[in-house]
Amino acid sequence: MENESVSRNFIEREIDKDLAEGVYDTVHTRFPPEPNGYLHIGHAKAILLNYGIAKQYGGKFNMRFDDTNPTKEKSEFVESIKEDIQWLGADWEDRLYFASDYFGQMYEAAVKLIQKGLAYVSDLSAEQMREYRGTLTEPGRDDPNRNRSVEENLALFEDMKNGKFADGEKVLRAKIDMSSGNINMRDPVIYRVARMTHHNTGDAWCIYPMYDFAHPVEDAIEGITHSLCSLEFEDHRPLYEWVVDALEYPHPPRQIEFAKLYLNNVVTGKRYIKKLVEEGIVDGWDDPRLVSISGLRRRGYTPEAIQRFVELCGISKANSTADMAMLEYCLREDLKLKKARVMAAVDPVKVVIDNYPQGQVEQLTVENNMENPELGMRTVPFCRELYIDGADFMEEPPKKYFRLFPGNEVRLMQAYFVTCVSFEKDADGKVSVIHCTYDPASKGGNSPDGRKVKGTIHWVAAPYAVEAQVRLFENLIDEEKGVYNKEDGSLNLNPNSLTCKKCYVEQSLADAKAYDSFQFVRNGFFCVDAKDSTKEHLVFNRIVSLKSSFKLPANGSEN
């Protein structure tokens, strides 16, 4: 209906109000990651929200690295973050910036605060500053240096810049209110002496701005209108507003906070992931068991699935936690019509059809995806010797097992009915060869006499099969114990988070490249591993299984 009202989240309503009242005549947002690690699923919400808002209002979106802390920052992280954001579909066009681009302007901004009597150089150590700061229930005490003259502060700040003081010997503090109920407003440090080689500016500076000072200055310089931040910055908003007001920017940006995206039973903390990487428990920040953006991409997730997941989680002021099952639901929904359904034998066992003509090969024409005819057809060779999944045969099956066992007849997908007549075992007692006979009249999987078979199994023609490895994943965390060990704070890791198995796949997958993905019939969706797979030895990561426990709410609500 044309008059049907569109539900707006609280950020959209605030922006609508700002535009209607003429506070701003455009919308300009930014995503400001610190390059001290790889992005994870939680960051995807911030990226897609900031980019989506800009696009929705016909505005602009900036990409800016807040690189004000060189001790933890690397060019490696810069490049990975750029790649992740582009992959998610957020386009900063020609607006790629670094906080370090503005170090000169930030210095001048700090000088301006000193000149206005709104900043001063302090000699207090970090320990003394904590002592003077007060508590949540007690006001702070004035710094002994709070009333230094403007001239003395200007000279000391220039000496800080020129390297005349040791690291930590002097800091520049904003002069606000030591009795404020908001501890962030009790004369916060805005500059410190720190001799650190910066990934972008080298050794040009030995003083660096604090994030709470740099953030509003950067936003104002770039013309940001709406600075969308996660909730932990809510208590910092008065300082943000104080900085832009004190520096008299003509079009001050506005900070709005929203709830972060949390997932149950996953590891997102950078120090924990760093430890997992260093100890070799995972093979890098892009390990497919991690929920880093690069890990999800390597596993085979799609930007569209993550976008849909963020939409379903909604935008609110209240913190909440989503379940991994919802993310996997979005993934299955995105993949099921996009990917060819191919056959692969995991833990393969050979099948010999004894009455099939020696040397004969048939080319069967099959649909790539029965739910999406647009994906076309392919040909699959069929012959006397095949591989099937090891799980599709049992010597002594339980009740209601309808797959292959001695005397039972099953349908080979797209091919013929076959009946198991015998089997062989190797020296270890493991079934190595299954002997069957086939019904030549049942081609295409239908019997002319109308008899029914309950089991249908997939297969791969042995002479044409491509050997590969499949990697099956479980949660990196032991879900029954939770993420963290309560006694020592360590991670409760699942020892079965990775299982590697031998597999044979269809000949059509021989030239599969990194990130190519498929549905392996009855086994799930799989993606060619981007790090370890080669043409000579294909490696497939299981993206997600086919079954889901997640149910979308009845109204399909995204809010």
Coordinates of C-alpha atoms in Angstrom, one line a residue, residues 5-527:
S5 CA 4.1 3.7 7.1
V6 CA 7.8 2.6 7.0
S7 CA 9.3 1.7 10.4
R8 CA 12.3 3.9 11.2
N9 CA 15.0 3.1 13.7
F10 CA 15.9 5.7 16.3
I11 CA 19.0 6.9 14.3
E12 CA 16.9 7.5 11.2
R13 CA 14.4 9.4 13.2
E14 CA 17.1 11.6 14.7
I15 CA 18.6 12.3 11.2
D16 CA 15.1 13.1 9.8
K17 CA 14.6 15.6 12.6
D18 CA 18.1 17.2 12.0
L19 CA 17.4 17.6 8.3
A20 CA 13.9 18.9 8.8
E21 CA 15.1 21.5 11.3
G22 CA 18.0 22.6 9.1
V23 CA 20.7 21.5 11.5
Y24 CA 22.4 19.8 8.5
D25 CA 21.5 19.9 4.8
T26 CA 23.3 16.6 4.0
V27 CA 24.4 13.4 5.7
H28 CA 28.0 12.5 6.0
T29 CA 29.1 9.4 8.1
R30 CA 32.4 7.5 8.7
F31 CA 33.8 4.2 9.9
P32 CA 36.8 4.8 12.1
P33 CA 38.6 1.5 13.0
E34 CA 41.9 1.4 14.9
P35 CA 44.4 -0.7 12.8
N36 CA 45.4 -2.9 15.8
G37 CA 43.8 -6.1 14.6
Y38 CA 41.4 -7.7 12.2
L39 CA 37.7 -6.7 12.0
H40 CA 35.1 -9.2 13.3
I41 CA 31.3 -9.7 12.8
G42 CA 30.5 -7.0 15.4
H43 CA 32.3 -4.4 13.3
A44 CA 30.2 -5.4 10.3
K45 CA 27.2 -3.8 12.0
A46 CA 29.0 -0.5 12.4
I47 CA 30.3 -0.6 8.8
L48 CA 27.0 -1.4 7.2
L49 CA 25.1 1.0 9.4
N50 CA 27.4 4.0 8.7
Y51 CA 27.6 3.2 5.0
G52 CA 23.9 2.3 4.7
I53 CA 22.8 5.6 6.4
A54 CA 24.9 7.6 4.0
K55 CA 23.6 5.8 1.0
Q56 CA 20.0 6.0 2.2
Y57 CA 20.1 9.8 2.5
G58 CA 22.2 10.4 -0.7
G59 CA 25.1 11.5 1.4
K60 CA 28.8 10.5 1.8
F61 CA 30.7 7.8 3.7
N62 CA 34.3 8.2 4.8
M63 CA 36.8 5.5 5.6
R64 CA 39.2 6.7 8.3
F65 CA 41.8 4.9 10.3
D66 CA 42.1 6.1 13.9
D67 CA 45.9 5.4 14.1
T68 CA 46.7 7.4 17.2
N69 CA 48.3 4.5 19.2
P70 CA 51.4 3.3 17.2
T71 CA 52.3 0.6 19.8
K72 CA 49.6 -1.7 18.5
E73 CA 49.1 -0.6 14.9
K74 CA 50.5 -2.2 11.8
S75 CA 50.2 -1.7 8.0
E76 CA 49.1 -5.4 7.8
F77 CA 46.0 -4.5 9.8
V78 CA 45.3 -1.4 7.6
E79 CA 45.3 -3.5 4.5
S80 CA 43.2 -6.3 6.0
I81 CA 40.6 -3.8 7.1
K82 CA 40.4 -2.1 3.7
E83 CA 39.9 -5.5 2.1
D84 CA 37.2 -6.5 4.6
I85 CA 35.2 -3.3 4.1
Q86 CA 35.4 -3.4 0.3
W87 CA 34.2 -7.1 0.5
L88 CA 31.2 -6.1 2.6
G89 CA 30.2 -3.7 -0.1
A90 CA 30.9 -0.3 1.7
D91 CA 32.4 2.1 -0.9
W92 CA 34.3 5.1 0.5
E93 CA 35.0 6.2 -3.1
D94 CA 38.0 8.6 -2.9
R95 CA 37.5 9.4 0.9
L96 CA 40.2 7.2 2.6
Y97 CA 41.8 9.1 5.5
F98 CA 44.0 8.5 8.5
A99 CA 43.9 10.3 11.8
S100 CA 47.7 10.7 11.3
D101 CA 46.9 12.9 8.3
Y102 CA 45.6 15.5 10.8
F103 CA 48.4 15.4 13.4
G104 CA 49.4 18.9 12.4
Q105 CA 45.9 20.2 12.7
M106 CA 45.4 18.4 16.0
Y107 CA 48.5 20.0 17.4
E108 CA 47.2 23.4 16.3
A109 CA 43.8 22.6 17.9
A110 CA 45.5 21.8 21.2
V111 CA 47.5 25.0 21.0
K112 CA 44.2 26.9 20.5
L113 CA 42.7 25.3 23.6
I114 CA 45.8 26.4 25.6
Q115 CA 45.5 29.9 24.2
K116 CA 41.8 30.0 25.3
G117 CA 42.8 28.8 28.8
L118 CA 41.1 25.5 28.2
A119 CA 44.2 23.2 28.4
Y120 CA 47.3 22.9 30.5
V121 CA 50.5 20.9 30.8
S122 CA 50.6 18.5 33.8
D123 CA 53.6 17.0 35.6
L124 CA 51.6 14.3 37.4
S125 CA 52.5 10.7 36.9
A126 CA 49.8 8.3 35.8
E127 CA 49.5 7.0 39.3
Q128 CA 49.2 10.5 40.8
M129 CA 46.6 11.4 38.2
R130 CA 44.4 8.4 39.2
E131 CA 44.7 9.6 42.8
Y132 CA 43.7 13.1 42.0
R133 CA 40.9 12.0 39.7
G134 CA 38.5 10.9 42.4
T135 CA 35.9 8.2 42.2
L136 CA 32.3 7.7 41.1
T137 CA 31.2 9.0 44.5
E138 CA 33.9 11.5 45.3
P139 CA 34.9 14.5 43.2
G140 CA 38.5 14.9 41.9
R141 CA 41.1 17.4 43.1
D142 CA 42.7 20.1 41.0
D143 CA 46.0 19.3 39.4
P144 CA 48.8 21.4 41.0
N145 CA 49.6 22.6 37.5
R146 CA 46.0 23.5 36.6
N147 CA 46.6 27.3 36.9
R148 CA 49.8 27.6 34.9
S149 CA 49.9 30.6 32.7
V150 CA 49.0 30.4 29.0
E151 CA 52.5 31.4 28.1
E152 CA 54.1 28.7 30.3
N153 CA 51.7 26.0 28.9
L154 CA 52.4 27.0 25.3
A155 CA 56.2 26.8 25.9
L156 CA 55.9 23.4 27.7
F157 CA 53.7 22.0 25.0
E158 CA 56.1 23.0 22.3
D159 CA 58.9 21.4 24.4
M160 CA 56.8 18.2 24.5
K161 CA 56.6 18.3 20.8
N162 CA 60.3 18.9 20.4
G163 CA 61.2 15.9 22.5
K164 CA 62.6 17.6 25.5
F165 CA 60.7 15.4 28.0
A166 CA 60.8 11.6 28.6
D167 CA 57.9 9.4 27.8
G168 CA 55.1 9.9 30.4
E169 CA 56.9 12.9 32.0
K170 CA 54.4 15.5 30.8
V171 CA 50.8 15.3 29.5
L172 CA 48.4 18.0 28.1
R173 CA 45.0 18.0 29.9
A174 CA 41.8 19.7 28.9
K175 CA 40.6 22.1 31.6
I176 CA 37.0 21.2 32.3
D177 CA 35.6 20.3 35.7
M178 CA 37.3 18.1 38.3
S179 CA 34.0 17.9 40.2
S180 CA 32.0 16.6 37.3
G181 CA 29.8 13.5 37.9
N182 CA 31.2 12.2 34.6
I183 CA 34.8 11.1 35.2
N184 CA 35.5 11.6 31.5
M185 CA 35.1 15.3 32.0
R186 CA 37.6 15.6 34.9
D187 CA 40.4 17.3 33.0
P188 CA 41.0 14.4 30.6
V189 CA 44.5 13.9 29.1
I190 CA 44.4 14.9 25.4
Y191 CA 48.1 14.6 24.5
R192 CA 51.0 12.5 25.8
V193 CA 54.7 12.1 25.2
A194 CA 55.4 8.8 23.6
R195 CA 58.4 8.0 21.4
M196 CA 56.9 5.4 19.1
T197 CA 57.5 4.8 15.4
H198 CA 54.3 5.3 13.6
H199 CA 53.3 3.1 10.6
N200 CA 52.3 6.2 8.6
T201 CA 54.4 9.1 10.0
G202 CA 57.5 7.3 11.1
D203 CA 59.3 9.2 13.8
A204 CA 58.0 12.6 12.8
W205 CA 56.1 13.0 16.1
C206 CA 57.0 12.1 19.7
I207 CA 53.6 13.3 21.1
Y208 CA 50.3 11.7 20.1
P209 CA 46.7 12.8 20.7
M210 CA 44.4 10.7 22.8
Y211 CA 41.4 9.1 21.0
D212 CA 38.8 11.1 22.8
F213 CA 40.4 14.3 21.6
A214 CA 41.3 13.1 18.1
H215 CA 37.9 11.6 17.4
P216 CA 35.8 14.9 17.4
V217 CA 38.6 16.9 15.7
E218 CA 38.8 14.4 12.9
D219 CA 35.0 14.3 12.4
A220 CA 34.9 18.1 12.4
I221 CA 37.7 18.4 9.9
E222 CA 36.1 15.9 7.5
G223 CA 32.6 17.5 7.7
I224 CA 31.0 14.5 9.3
T225 CA 27.4 15.3 10.3
H226 CA 26.5 12.2 12.3
S227 CA 29.2 10.3 14.2
L228 CA 27.6 6.9 14.8
C229 CA 29.3 5.1 17.7
S230 CA 28.7 2.1 19.8
L231 CA 27.2 2.4 23.3
E232 CA 30.5 2.5 25.3
F233 CA 31.1 6.0 23.9
E234 CA 27.8 7.4 25.4
D235 CA 29.6 8.6 28.5
H236 CA 32.3 10.2 26.3
R237 CA 29.7 12.2 24.3
P238 CA 29.9 15.3 26.7
L239 CA 33.7 15.4 26.1
Y240 CA 33.1 15.0 22.3
E241 CA 30.7 18.0 22.4
W242 CA 33.0 20.0 24.6
V243 CA 35.9 19.6 22.2
V244 CA 34.0 20.7 19.0
D245 CA 32.3 23.6 20.9
A246 CA 35.6 24.8 22.5
L247 CA 37.3 24.7 19.1
E248 CA 34.4 26.6 17.5
Y249 CA 33.9 24.5 14.5
P250 CA 31.2 26.1 12.3
H251 CA 29.3 22.9 11.6
P252 CA 29.9 20.7 14.6
P253 CA 29.3 17.0 14.1
R254 CA 26.8 15.1 16.3
Q255 CA 27.5 11.8 18.1
I256 CA 24.8 9.2 18.3
E257 CA 25.3 5.8 20.0
F258 CA 23.8 2.4 19.2
A259 CA 24.1 -1.1 20.7
K260 CA 26.9 -3.3 19.6
L261 CA 26.3 -6.6 17.8
Y262 CA 27.2 -9.6 20.1
L263 CA 27.1 -13.3 19.3
N264 CA 26.8 -16.2 21.7
N265 CA 29.8 -18.4 22.3
V266 CA 32.3 -16.7 19.9
V267 CA 35.7 -15.1 20.4
T268 CA 36.0 -11.5 19.3
G269 CA 38.5 -10.1 21.8
K270 CA 41.7 -9.1 20.0
R271 CA 44.1 -10.2 22.8
Y272 CA 42.4 -13.7 22.9
I273 CA 42.6 -14.1 19.1
K274 CA 46.2 -12.9 19.1
K275 CA 47.0 -15.6 21.7
L276 CA 45.2 -18.3 19.6
V277 CA 47.3 -17.2 16.6
E278 CA 50.6 -17.1 18.5
E279 CA 50.0 -20.5 20.1
G280 CA 49.1 -22.1 16.7
I281 CA 45.6 -23.1 17.9
V282 CA 44.3 -21.3 14.8
D283 CA 46.3 -20.7 11.7
G284 CA 45.9 -16.9 11.5
W285 CA 43.4 -14.1 12.0
D286 CA 41.6 -15.5 9.0
D287 CA 41.1 -19.0 10.4
P288 CA 37.6 -20.2 9.3
R289 CA 36.6 -21.0 12.9
L290 CA 36.9 -17.3 13.8
V291 CA 34.2 -14.7 13.3
S292 CA 36.7 -12.2 12.0
I293 CA 35.5 -10.8 8.7
S294 CA 38.5 -12.4 6.9
G295 CA 37.8 -15.7 8.6
L296 CA 34.2 -15.7 7.6
R297 CA 35.1 -14.8 4.0
R298 CA 37.7 -17.6 3.9
R299 CA 35.1 -20.0 5.2
G300 CA 32.7 -19.1 2.4
Y301 CA 30.3 -16.6 4.0
T302 CA 28.8 -14.0 1.7
P303 CA 28.5 -10.2 2.2
E304 CA 24.7 -10.6 1.4
A305 CA 24.3 -13.1 4.3
I306 CA 26.1 -10.8 6.7
Q307 CA 24.0 -7.8 5.5
R308 CA 20.8 -9.7 6.1
F309 CA 21.9 -10.8 9.5
V310 CA 22.7 -7.2 10.5
E311 CA 19.2 -6.2 9.3
L312 CA 17.5 -8.9 11.3
C313 CA 19.4 -7.9 14.4
G314 CA 18.1 -4.4 14.0
I315 CA 19.4 -1.1 15.4
S316 CA 18.6 -0.2 19.0
K317 CA 19.9 1.4 22.2
A318 CA 19.7 -1.8 24.2
N319 CA 22.5 -4.4 24.2
S320 CA 21.5 -7.9 23.2
T321 CA 23.1 -11.1 22.0
A322 CA 22.3 -12.9 18.8
D323 CA 22.7 -16.6 18.2
M324 CA 25.1 -18.1 15.7
A325 CA 22.1 -20.1 14.3
M326 CA 20.6 -16.9 13.0
L327 CA 23.7 -16.0 11.1
E328 CA 23.8 -19.5 9.7
Y329 CA 20.1 -19.2 8.7
C330 CA 20.9 -16.0 6.7
L331 CA 23.8 -17.8 5.1
R332 CA 21.7 -20.8 4.0
E333 CA 19.0 -18.6 2.6
D334 CA 21.5 -16.7 0.6
L335 CA 23.4 -19.7 -0.8
K336 CA 20.6 -22.2 -1.5
L337 CA 19.6 -20.6 -4.9
K338 CA 23.0 -19.4 -5.9
K339 CA 25.2 -22.5 -5.7
A340 CA 25.4 -25.6 -7.9
R341 CA 24.5 -28.8 -6.1
V342 CA 27.3 -31.3 -6.8
M343 CA 28.2 -34.7 -5.6
A344 CA 31.1 -35.5 -3.3
A345 CA 32.0 -38.6 -1.4
V346 CA 33.3 -37.9 2.1
D347 CA 35.2 -40.7 3.9
P348 CA 34.8 -42.5 0.5
V349 CA 34.1 -46.2 0.0
K350 CA 34.4 -47.8 -3.4
V351 CA 31.3 -49.4 -5.1
V352 CA 31.7 -51.9 -7.9
I353 CA 28.5 -52.6 -10.0
D354 CA 29.3 -56.2 -11.0
N355 CA 26.8 -56.4 -13.9
Y356 CA 27.6 -53.1 -15.4
P357 CA 29.6 -53.4 -18.7
Q358 CA 33.3 -53.2 -18.3
G359 CA 34.7 -50.0 -19.9
Q360 CA 31.3 -48.4 -20.5
V361 CA 30.9 -44.7 -19.6
E362 CA 27.6 -42.8 -19.7
Q363 CA 27.3 -39.0 -19.6
L364 CA 24.3 -38.1 -17.5
T365 CA 22.8 -34.6 -17.9
V366 CA 21.8 -33.2 -14.5
E367 CA 20.5 -29.9 -13.2
N368 CA 22.9 -27.7 -11.3
N369 CA 20.2 -26.6 -8.9
M370 CA 16.7 -28.0 -9.1
E371 CA 15.3 -24.9 -7.4
N372 CA 17.0 -22.5 -9.8
P373 CA 16.9 -23.5 -13.5
E374 CA 19.0 -20.4 -14.4
L375 CA 22.1 -22.2 -13.1
G376 CA 21.8 -24.5 -16.1
M377 CA 22.9 -28.2 -16.6
R378 CA 26.1 -30.2 -16.5
T379 CA 27.2 -33.6 -17.5
V380 CA 28.4 -36.2 -15.0
P381 CA 30.1 -39.5 -16.0
F382 CA 28.7 -42.8 -14.7
C383 CA 30.6 -46.1 -14.9
R384 CA 31.1 -49.4 -13.3
E385 CA 33.2 -48.2 -10.3
L386 CA 32.0 -45.4 -8.0
Y387 CA 32.7 -43.8 -4.7
I388 CA 30.0 -43.2 -2.1
D389 CA 30.0 -41.6 1.4
G390 CA 31.3 -44.0 4.0
A391 CA 28.2 -43.1 6.1
D392 CA 25.9 -44.4 3.3
F393 CA 26.7 -48.1 4.0
M394 CA 26.3 -50.2 7.1
E395 CA 27.0 -53.9 7.5
E396 CA 24.4 -54.2 10.2
P397 CA 22.0 -51.3 10.0
P398 CA 19.6 -50.1 12.7
K399 CA 15.9 -49.8 12.0
K400 CA 14.8 -47.0 9.6
Y401 CA 18.2 -47.0 8.0
F402 CA 17.3 -46.8 4.3
R403 CA 20.7 -46.5 2.7
L404 CA 23.0 -49.2 1.4
F405 CA 23.3 -52.5 3.3
P406 CA 23.5 -56.2 2.3
G407 CA 20.4 -57.1 0.3
N408 CA 19.0 -53.6 0.2
E409 CA 18.2 -51.6 -3.0
V410 CA 18.8 -47.9 -3.2
R411 CA 18.6 -45.2 -5.9
L412 CA 21.9 -43.8 -7.1
M413 CA 21.0 -40.1 -7.6
Q414 CA 20.2 -39.3 -11.2
A415 CA 21.3 -42.7 -12.3
Y416 CA 20.0 -46.3 -11.5
F417 CA 18.7 -48.5 -8.8
V418 CA 21.4 -50.7 -7.3
T419 CA 21.3 -53.6 -4.8
C420 CA 24.1 -54.5 -2.4
V421 CA 25.1 -58.2 -2.9
S422 CA 28.4 -58.4 -0.9
F423 CA 31.3 -56.4 0.4
E424 CA 35.0 -56.7 1.2
K425 CA 37.1 -55.6 4.1
D426 CA 40.7 -54.6 4.4
A427 CA 43.3 -56.0 6.9
D428 CA 42.0 -53.6 9.6
G429 CA 38.5 -54.9 9.2
K430 CA 37.2 -51.8 7.5
V431 CA 34.8 -52.1 4.6
S432 CA 36.9 -51.3 1.5
V433 CA 34.7 -52.4 -1.5
I434 CA 30.9 -52.8 -1.8
H435 CA 29.6 -55.0 -4.6
C436 CA 26.3 -54.2 -6.2
T437 CA 24.1 -55.1 -9.2
Y438 CA 22.1 -52.5 -11.1
D439 CA 18.7 -52.5 -12.9
P440 CA 19.4 -51.2 -16.4
A441 CA 15.7 -50.4 -16.8
S442 CA 15.8 -47.9 -13.9
K443 CA 17.9 -45.2 -15.6
G444 CA 17.1 -41.8 -14.3
G445 CA 16.2 -43.2 -10.9
N446 CA 12.8 -44.6 -11.8
S447 CA 11.6 -48.2 -12.1
P448 CA 9.4 -49.2 -15.0
D449 CA 7.5 -51.7 -12.8
G450 CA 6.7 -49.0 -10.2
R451 CA 8.6 -50.4 -7.3
K452 CA 9.6 -47.9 -4.7
V453 CA 13.0 -47.5 -2.9
K454 CA 13.3 -45.4 0.2
G455 CA 16.9 -44.5 0.0
T456 CA 18.7 -42.2 -2.4
I457 CA 22.5 -41.7 -2.2
H458 CA 25.0 -39.7 -4.1
W459 CA 28.1 -40.9 -5.8
V460 CA 31.2 -40.0 -7.8
A461 CA 32.6 -42.0 -10.8
A462 CA 35.8 -43.4 -9.5
P463 CA 38.0 -43.1 -12.7
Y464 CA 37.1 -39.4 -13.0
A465 CA 36.9 -38.4 -9.4
V466 CA 39.1 -35.6 -8.0
E467 CA 40.7 -36.3 -4.7
A468 CA 40.3 -33.4 -2.2
Q469 CA 40.3 -32.7 1.5
V470 CA 37.3 -31.4 3.4
R471 CA 37.5 -29.5 6.6
L472 CA 34.5 -29.8 8.9
F473 CA 34.1 -27.2 11.6
E474 CA 32.4 -27.0 15.0
N475 CA 32.4 -24.0 17.3
L476 CA 35.8 -23.1 18.4
I477 CA 34.3 -22.8 21.9
D478 CA 32.9 -25.6 24.1
E479 CA 29.4 -24.2 24.2
E480 CA 28.4 -26.2 27.3
K481 CA 31.2 -24.5 29.3
G482 CA 30.8 -21.0 27.8
V483 CA 33.5 -18.8 26.3
Y484 CA 35.7 -18.1 29.4
N485 CA 36.9 -20.3 32.2
K486 CA 35.7 -18.7 35.4
E487 CA 38.7 -19.6 37.4
D488 CA 41.5 -18.3 35.3
G489 CA 39.8 -16.4 32.4
S490 CA 41.2 -18.7 29.7
L491 CA 39.1 -19.8 26.8
N492 CA 37.1 -23.0 27.0
L493 CA 38.2 -24.5 23.6
N494 CA 36.4 -27.3 21.8
P495 CA 39.0 -30.0 20.9
N496 CA 36.8 -31.1 18.0
S497 CA 36.5 -27.7 16.3
L498 CA 38.3 -28.9 13.2
T499 CA 38.1 -32.4 11.5
C500 CA 39.8 -33.1 8.2
K501 CA 38.6 -35.9 5.9
K502 CA 39.5 -37.3 2.6
C503 CA 37.0 -36.7 -0.1
Y504 CA 36.4 -37.4 -3.8
V505 CA 34.5 -34.7 -5.8
E506 CA 33.1 -34.6 -9.3
Q507 CA 35.3 -33.9 -12.2
S508 CA 33.5 -30.6 -12.8
L509 CA 35.2 -29.2 -9.7
A510 CA 38.8 -30.0 -10.9
D511 CA 39.4 -26.3 -11.8
A512 CA 37.7 -24.8 -8.8
K513 CA 39.5 -21.7 -7.5
A514 CA 39.8 -19.9 -4.1
Y515 CA 36.5 -18.8 -2.7
D516 CA 34.4 -20.9 -5.3
S517 CA 31.6 -22.5 -3.4
F518 CA 29.1 -25.3 -4.0
Q519 CA 26.5 -27.3 -2.2
F520 CA 27.8 -30.9 -1.7
V521 CA 24.6 -32.9 -1.8
R522 CA 23.5 -33.9 1.7
N523 CA 26.8 -32.7 3.2
G524 CA 26.4 -28.9 3.3
F525 CA 27.8 -25.9 1.5
F526 CA 31.6 -25.9 0.9
C527 CA 34.1 -23.3 -0.2

